[in-house]
Coordinates of N, CA and C in Angstrom, one line a residue:
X145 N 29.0 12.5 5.6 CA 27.6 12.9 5.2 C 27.7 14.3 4.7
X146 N 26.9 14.9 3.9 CA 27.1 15.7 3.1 C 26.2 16.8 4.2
X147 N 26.3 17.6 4.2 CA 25.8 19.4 4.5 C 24.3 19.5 4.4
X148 N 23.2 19.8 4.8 CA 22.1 19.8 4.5 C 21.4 20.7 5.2
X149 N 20.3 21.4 4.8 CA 19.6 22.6 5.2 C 18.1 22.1 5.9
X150 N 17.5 22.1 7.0 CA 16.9 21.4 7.2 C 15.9 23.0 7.9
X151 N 14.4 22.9 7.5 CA 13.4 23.8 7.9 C 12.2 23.3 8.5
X152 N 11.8 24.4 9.3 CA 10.3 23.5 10.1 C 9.3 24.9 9.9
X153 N 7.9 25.1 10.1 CA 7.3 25.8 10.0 C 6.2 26.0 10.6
X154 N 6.5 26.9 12.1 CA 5.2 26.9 13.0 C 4.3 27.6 12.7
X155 N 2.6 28.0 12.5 CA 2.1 28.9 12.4 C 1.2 29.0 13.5
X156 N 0.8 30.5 13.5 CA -0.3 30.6 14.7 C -1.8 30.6 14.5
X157 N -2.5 30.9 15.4 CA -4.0 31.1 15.8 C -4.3 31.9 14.1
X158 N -5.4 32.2 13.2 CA -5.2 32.8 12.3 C -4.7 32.4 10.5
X159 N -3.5 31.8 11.3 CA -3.2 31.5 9.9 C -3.8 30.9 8.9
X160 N -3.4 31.3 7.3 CA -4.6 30.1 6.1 C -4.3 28.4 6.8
X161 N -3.0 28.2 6.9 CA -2.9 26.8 7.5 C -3.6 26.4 8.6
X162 N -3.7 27.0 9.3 CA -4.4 26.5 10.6 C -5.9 26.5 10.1
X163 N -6.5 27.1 9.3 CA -7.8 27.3 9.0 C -8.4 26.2 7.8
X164 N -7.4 26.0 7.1 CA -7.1 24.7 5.7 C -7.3 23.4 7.0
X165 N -6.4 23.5 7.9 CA -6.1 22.0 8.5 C -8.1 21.8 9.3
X166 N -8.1 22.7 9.5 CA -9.4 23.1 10.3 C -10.5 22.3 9.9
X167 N -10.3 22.4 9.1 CA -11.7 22.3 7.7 C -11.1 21.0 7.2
X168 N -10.1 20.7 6.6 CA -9.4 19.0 6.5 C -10.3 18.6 7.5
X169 N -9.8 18.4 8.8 CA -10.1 17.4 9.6 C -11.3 17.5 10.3
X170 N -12.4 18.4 9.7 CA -13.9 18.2 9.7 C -14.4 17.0 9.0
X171 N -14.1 17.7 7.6 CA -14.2 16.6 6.7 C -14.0 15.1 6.9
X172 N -12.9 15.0 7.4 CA -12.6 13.4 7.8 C -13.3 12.7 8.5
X173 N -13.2 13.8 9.8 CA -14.2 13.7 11.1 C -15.8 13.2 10.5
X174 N -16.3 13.9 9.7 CA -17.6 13.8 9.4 C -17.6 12.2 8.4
X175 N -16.8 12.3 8.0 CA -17.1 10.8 6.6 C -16.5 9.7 7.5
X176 N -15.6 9.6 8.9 CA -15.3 8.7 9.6 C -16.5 8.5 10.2
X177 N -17.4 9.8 11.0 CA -18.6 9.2 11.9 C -19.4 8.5 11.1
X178 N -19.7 8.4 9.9 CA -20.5 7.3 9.1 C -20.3 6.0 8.4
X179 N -18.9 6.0 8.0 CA -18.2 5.3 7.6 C -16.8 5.0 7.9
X180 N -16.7 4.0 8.8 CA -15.0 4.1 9.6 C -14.0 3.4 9.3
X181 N -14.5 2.7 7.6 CA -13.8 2.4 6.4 C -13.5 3.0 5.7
X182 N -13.8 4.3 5.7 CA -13.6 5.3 4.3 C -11.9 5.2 4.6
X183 N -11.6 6.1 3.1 CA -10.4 6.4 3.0 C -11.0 7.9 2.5
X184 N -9.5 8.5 3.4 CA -9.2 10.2 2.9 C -8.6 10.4 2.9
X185 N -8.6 11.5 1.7 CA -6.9 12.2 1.4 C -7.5 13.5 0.9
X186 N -7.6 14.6 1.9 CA -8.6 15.4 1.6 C -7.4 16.8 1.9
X187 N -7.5 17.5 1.6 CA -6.7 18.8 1.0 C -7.4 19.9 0.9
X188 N -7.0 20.8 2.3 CA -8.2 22.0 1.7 C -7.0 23.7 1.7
X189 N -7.5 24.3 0.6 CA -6.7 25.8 0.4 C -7.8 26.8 0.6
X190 N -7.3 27.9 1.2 CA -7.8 28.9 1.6 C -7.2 30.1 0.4
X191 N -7.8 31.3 0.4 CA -7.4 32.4 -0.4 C -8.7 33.8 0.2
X192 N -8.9 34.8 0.2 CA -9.8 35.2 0.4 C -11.0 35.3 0.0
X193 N -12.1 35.1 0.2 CA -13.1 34.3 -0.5 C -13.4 33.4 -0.9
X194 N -12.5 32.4 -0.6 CA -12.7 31.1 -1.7 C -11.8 30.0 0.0
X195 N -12.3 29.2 -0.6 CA -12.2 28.0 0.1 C -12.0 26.5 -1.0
X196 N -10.9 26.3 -1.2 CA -10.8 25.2 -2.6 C -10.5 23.9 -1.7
X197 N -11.6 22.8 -1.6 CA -11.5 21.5 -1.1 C -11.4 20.2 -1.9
X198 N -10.0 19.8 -2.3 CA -9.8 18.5 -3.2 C -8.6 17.2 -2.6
X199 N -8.9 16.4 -3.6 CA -8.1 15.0 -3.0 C -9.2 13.7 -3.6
X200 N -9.1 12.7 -3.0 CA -9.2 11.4 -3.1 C -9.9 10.8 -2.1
X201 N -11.1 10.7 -2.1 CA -12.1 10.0 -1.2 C -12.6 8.8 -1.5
X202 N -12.5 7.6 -0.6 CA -13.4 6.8 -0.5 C -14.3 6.4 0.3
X203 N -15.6 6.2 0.1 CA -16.3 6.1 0.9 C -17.9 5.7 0.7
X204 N -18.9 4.9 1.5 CA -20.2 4.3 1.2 C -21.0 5.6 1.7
X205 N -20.8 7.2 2.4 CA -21.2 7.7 2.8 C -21.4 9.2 1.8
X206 N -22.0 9.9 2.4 CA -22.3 11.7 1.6 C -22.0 12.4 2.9
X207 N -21.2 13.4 2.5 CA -21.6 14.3 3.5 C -21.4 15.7 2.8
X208 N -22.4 16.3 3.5 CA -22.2 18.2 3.1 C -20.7 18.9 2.6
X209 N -19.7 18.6 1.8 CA -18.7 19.2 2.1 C -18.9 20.9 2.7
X210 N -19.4 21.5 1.6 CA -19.8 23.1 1.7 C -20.1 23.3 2.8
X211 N -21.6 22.5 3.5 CA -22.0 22.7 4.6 C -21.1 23.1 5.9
X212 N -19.9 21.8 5.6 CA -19.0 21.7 6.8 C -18.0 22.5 6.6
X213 N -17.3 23.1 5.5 CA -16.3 24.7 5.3 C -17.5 25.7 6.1
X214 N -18.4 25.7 5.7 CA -19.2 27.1 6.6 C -18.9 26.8 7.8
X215 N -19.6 25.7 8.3 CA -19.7 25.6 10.0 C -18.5 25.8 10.2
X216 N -17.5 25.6 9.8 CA -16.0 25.5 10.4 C -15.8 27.0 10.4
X217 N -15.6 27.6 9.5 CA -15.4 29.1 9.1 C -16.3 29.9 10.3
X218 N -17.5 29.4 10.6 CA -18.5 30.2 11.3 C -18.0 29.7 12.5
X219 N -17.6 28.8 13.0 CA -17.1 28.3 14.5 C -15.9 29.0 14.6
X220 N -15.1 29.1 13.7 CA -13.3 30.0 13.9 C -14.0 31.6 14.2
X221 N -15.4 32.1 13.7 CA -15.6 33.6 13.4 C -15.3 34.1 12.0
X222 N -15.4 33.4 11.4 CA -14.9 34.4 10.2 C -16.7 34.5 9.9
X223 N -17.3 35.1 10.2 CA -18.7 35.5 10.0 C -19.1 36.9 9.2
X224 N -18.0 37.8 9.2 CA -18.4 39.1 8.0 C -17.4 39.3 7.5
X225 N -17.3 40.0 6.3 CA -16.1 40.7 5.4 C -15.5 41.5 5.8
X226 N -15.7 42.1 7.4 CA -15.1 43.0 7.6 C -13.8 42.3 8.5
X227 N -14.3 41.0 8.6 CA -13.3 40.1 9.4 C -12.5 39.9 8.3
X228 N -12.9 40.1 7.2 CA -11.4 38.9 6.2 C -12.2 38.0 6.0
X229 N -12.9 37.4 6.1 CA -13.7 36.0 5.3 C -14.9 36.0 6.1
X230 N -16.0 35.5 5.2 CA -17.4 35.4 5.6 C -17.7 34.3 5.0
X231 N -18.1 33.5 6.1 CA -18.2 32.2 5.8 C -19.7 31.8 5.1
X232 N -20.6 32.9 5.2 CA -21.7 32.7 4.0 C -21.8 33.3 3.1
X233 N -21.1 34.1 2.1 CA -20.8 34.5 1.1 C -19.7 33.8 0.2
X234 N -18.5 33.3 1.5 CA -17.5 33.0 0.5 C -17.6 32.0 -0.7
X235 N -16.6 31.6 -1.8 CA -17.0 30.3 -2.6 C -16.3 29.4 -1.9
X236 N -16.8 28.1 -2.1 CA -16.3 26.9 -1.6 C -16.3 26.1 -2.9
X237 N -15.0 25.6 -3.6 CA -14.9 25.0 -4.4 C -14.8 23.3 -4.1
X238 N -15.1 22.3 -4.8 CA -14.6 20.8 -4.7 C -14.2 20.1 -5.6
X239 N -12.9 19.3 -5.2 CA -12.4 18.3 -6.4 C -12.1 17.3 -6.1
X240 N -13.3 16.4 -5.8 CA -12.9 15.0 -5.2 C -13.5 14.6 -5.8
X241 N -12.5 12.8 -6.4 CA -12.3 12.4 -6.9 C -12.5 10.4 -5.9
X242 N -12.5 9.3 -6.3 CA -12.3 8.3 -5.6 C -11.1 8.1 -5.6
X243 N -10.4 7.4 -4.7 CA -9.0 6.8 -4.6 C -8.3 5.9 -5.7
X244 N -7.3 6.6 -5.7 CA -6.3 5.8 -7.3 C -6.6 4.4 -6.9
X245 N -6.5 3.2 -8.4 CA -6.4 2.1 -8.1 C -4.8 2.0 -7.6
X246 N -3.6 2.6 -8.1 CA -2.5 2.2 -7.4 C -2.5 2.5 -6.1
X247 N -3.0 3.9 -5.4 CA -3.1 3.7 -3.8 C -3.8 3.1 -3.2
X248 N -4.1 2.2 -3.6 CA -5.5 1.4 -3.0 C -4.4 -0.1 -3.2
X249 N -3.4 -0.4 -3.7 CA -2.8 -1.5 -4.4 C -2.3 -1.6 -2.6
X250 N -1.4 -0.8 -2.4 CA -0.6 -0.5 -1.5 C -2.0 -0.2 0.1
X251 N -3.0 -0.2 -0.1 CA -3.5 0.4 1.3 C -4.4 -0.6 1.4
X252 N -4.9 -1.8 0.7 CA -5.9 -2.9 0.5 C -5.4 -3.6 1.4
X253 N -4.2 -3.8 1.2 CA -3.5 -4.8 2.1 C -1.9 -4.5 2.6
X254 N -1.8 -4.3 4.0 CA -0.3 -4.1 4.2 C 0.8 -5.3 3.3
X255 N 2.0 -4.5 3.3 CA 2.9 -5.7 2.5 C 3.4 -7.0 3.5
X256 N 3.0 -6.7 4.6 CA 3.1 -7.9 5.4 C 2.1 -9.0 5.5
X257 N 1.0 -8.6 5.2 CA -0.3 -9.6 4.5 C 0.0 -10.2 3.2
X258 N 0.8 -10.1 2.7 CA 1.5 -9.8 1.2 C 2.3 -11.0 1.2
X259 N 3.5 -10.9 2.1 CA 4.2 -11.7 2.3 C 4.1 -13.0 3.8
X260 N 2.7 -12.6 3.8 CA 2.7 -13.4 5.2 C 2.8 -13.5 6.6
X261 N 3.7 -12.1 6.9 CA 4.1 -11.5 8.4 C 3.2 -11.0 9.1
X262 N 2.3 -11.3 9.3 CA 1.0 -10.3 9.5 C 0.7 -10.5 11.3
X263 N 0.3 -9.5 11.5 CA -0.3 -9.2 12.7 C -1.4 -8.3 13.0
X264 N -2.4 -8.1 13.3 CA -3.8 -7.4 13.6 C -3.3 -6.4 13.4
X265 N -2.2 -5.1 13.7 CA -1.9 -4.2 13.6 C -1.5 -4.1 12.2
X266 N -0.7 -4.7 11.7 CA -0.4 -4.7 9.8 C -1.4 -5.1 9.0
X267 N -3.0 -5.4 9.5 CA -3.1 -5.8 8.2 C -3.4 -4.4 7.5
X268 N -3.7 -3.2 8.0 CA -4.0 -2.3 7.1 C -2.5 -1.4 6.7
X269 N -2.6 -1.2 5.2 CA -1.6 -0.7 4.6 C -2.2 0.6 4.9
X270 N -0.6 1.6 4.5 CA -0.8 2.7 4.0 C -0.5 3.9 2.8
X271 N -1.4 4.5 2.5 CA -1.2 5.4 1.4 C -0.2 7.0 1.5
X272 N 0.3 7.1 2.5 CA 1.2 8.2 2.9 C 1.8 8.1 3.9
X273 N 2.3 9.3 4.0 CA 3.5 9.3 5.2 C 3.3 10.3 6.3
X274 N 4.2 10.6 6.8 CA 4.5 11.6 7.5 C 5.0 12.3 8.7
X275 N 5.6 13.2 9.0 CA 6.7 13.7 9.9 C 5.9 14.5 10.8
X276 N 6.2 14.1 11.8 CA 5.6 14.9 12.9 C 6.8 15.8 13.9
X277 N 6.3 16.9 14.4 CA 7.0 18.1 15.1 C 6.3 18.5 16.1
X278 N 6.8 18.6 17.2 CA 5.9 18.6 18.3 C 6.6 20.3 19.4
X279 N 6.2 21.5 19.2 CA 6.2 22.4 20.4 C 5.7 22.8 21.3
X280 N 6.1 22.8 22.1 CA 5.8 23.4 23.3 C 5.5 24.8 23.4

């Protein structure tokens, strides 16, 4: 097997990531409590002043996006400029869009519904992945 360089990336209390994921999983949180069919793929960047929230939503519900970047911002403290972000001044940008018909191909139905193998737990497919890292 060949040589490989392999990186992990913890951040702390503070960080744009920690404050991005923050605000993601409002979002979800809020379009799940109305809708526990939706789909999300919601993506949010931070920068100073600006809050940019985009991705791929589906769903029979509305919710405030803007509203819920503030609350979140104003629940972490970022409440004046003199903090680094003010969560009622800043911009909050959005770019959501509905869910590709090709990820929807793959998330309509697991491929075990597909082929027949199915069990309560397979019938829902999925549209990503992902690695998890756990510290202590």
């Amino acid at each position: 097997m060949a040589p490989y360089f392999f990186t992990s990336e913890s951040v702390t209390e503070g960080h744009p990531d920690k404050v991005a994921d923050q605000v993601s999983d409002a979002i979800l949180d809020a379009i799940l409590e109305k809708d526990e069919m939706a789909r999300v793929a919601c993506e949010t960047m931070t920068a100073t002043g600006l809050v940019f929230v985009a991705g791929q939503i589906t769903t029979e519900c509305y919710v405030d996006i803007p509203q819920i970047v503030r609350s979140v911002l104003r629940d972490i403290g970022y409440t004046r400029a003199k903090f680094g972000f003010d969560c009622d001044t800043c911009s909050v940008v959005t770019s959501i869009e509905e869910q590709s018909p090709d990820i929807a191909l793959g998330v309509d139905q697991a491929l075990e519904v597909k082929t027949g193998e199915i069990t309560v737990e397979q019938e829902l497919g999925a549209g990503d992945q992902g690695m998890m890292f756990g510290y202590a």
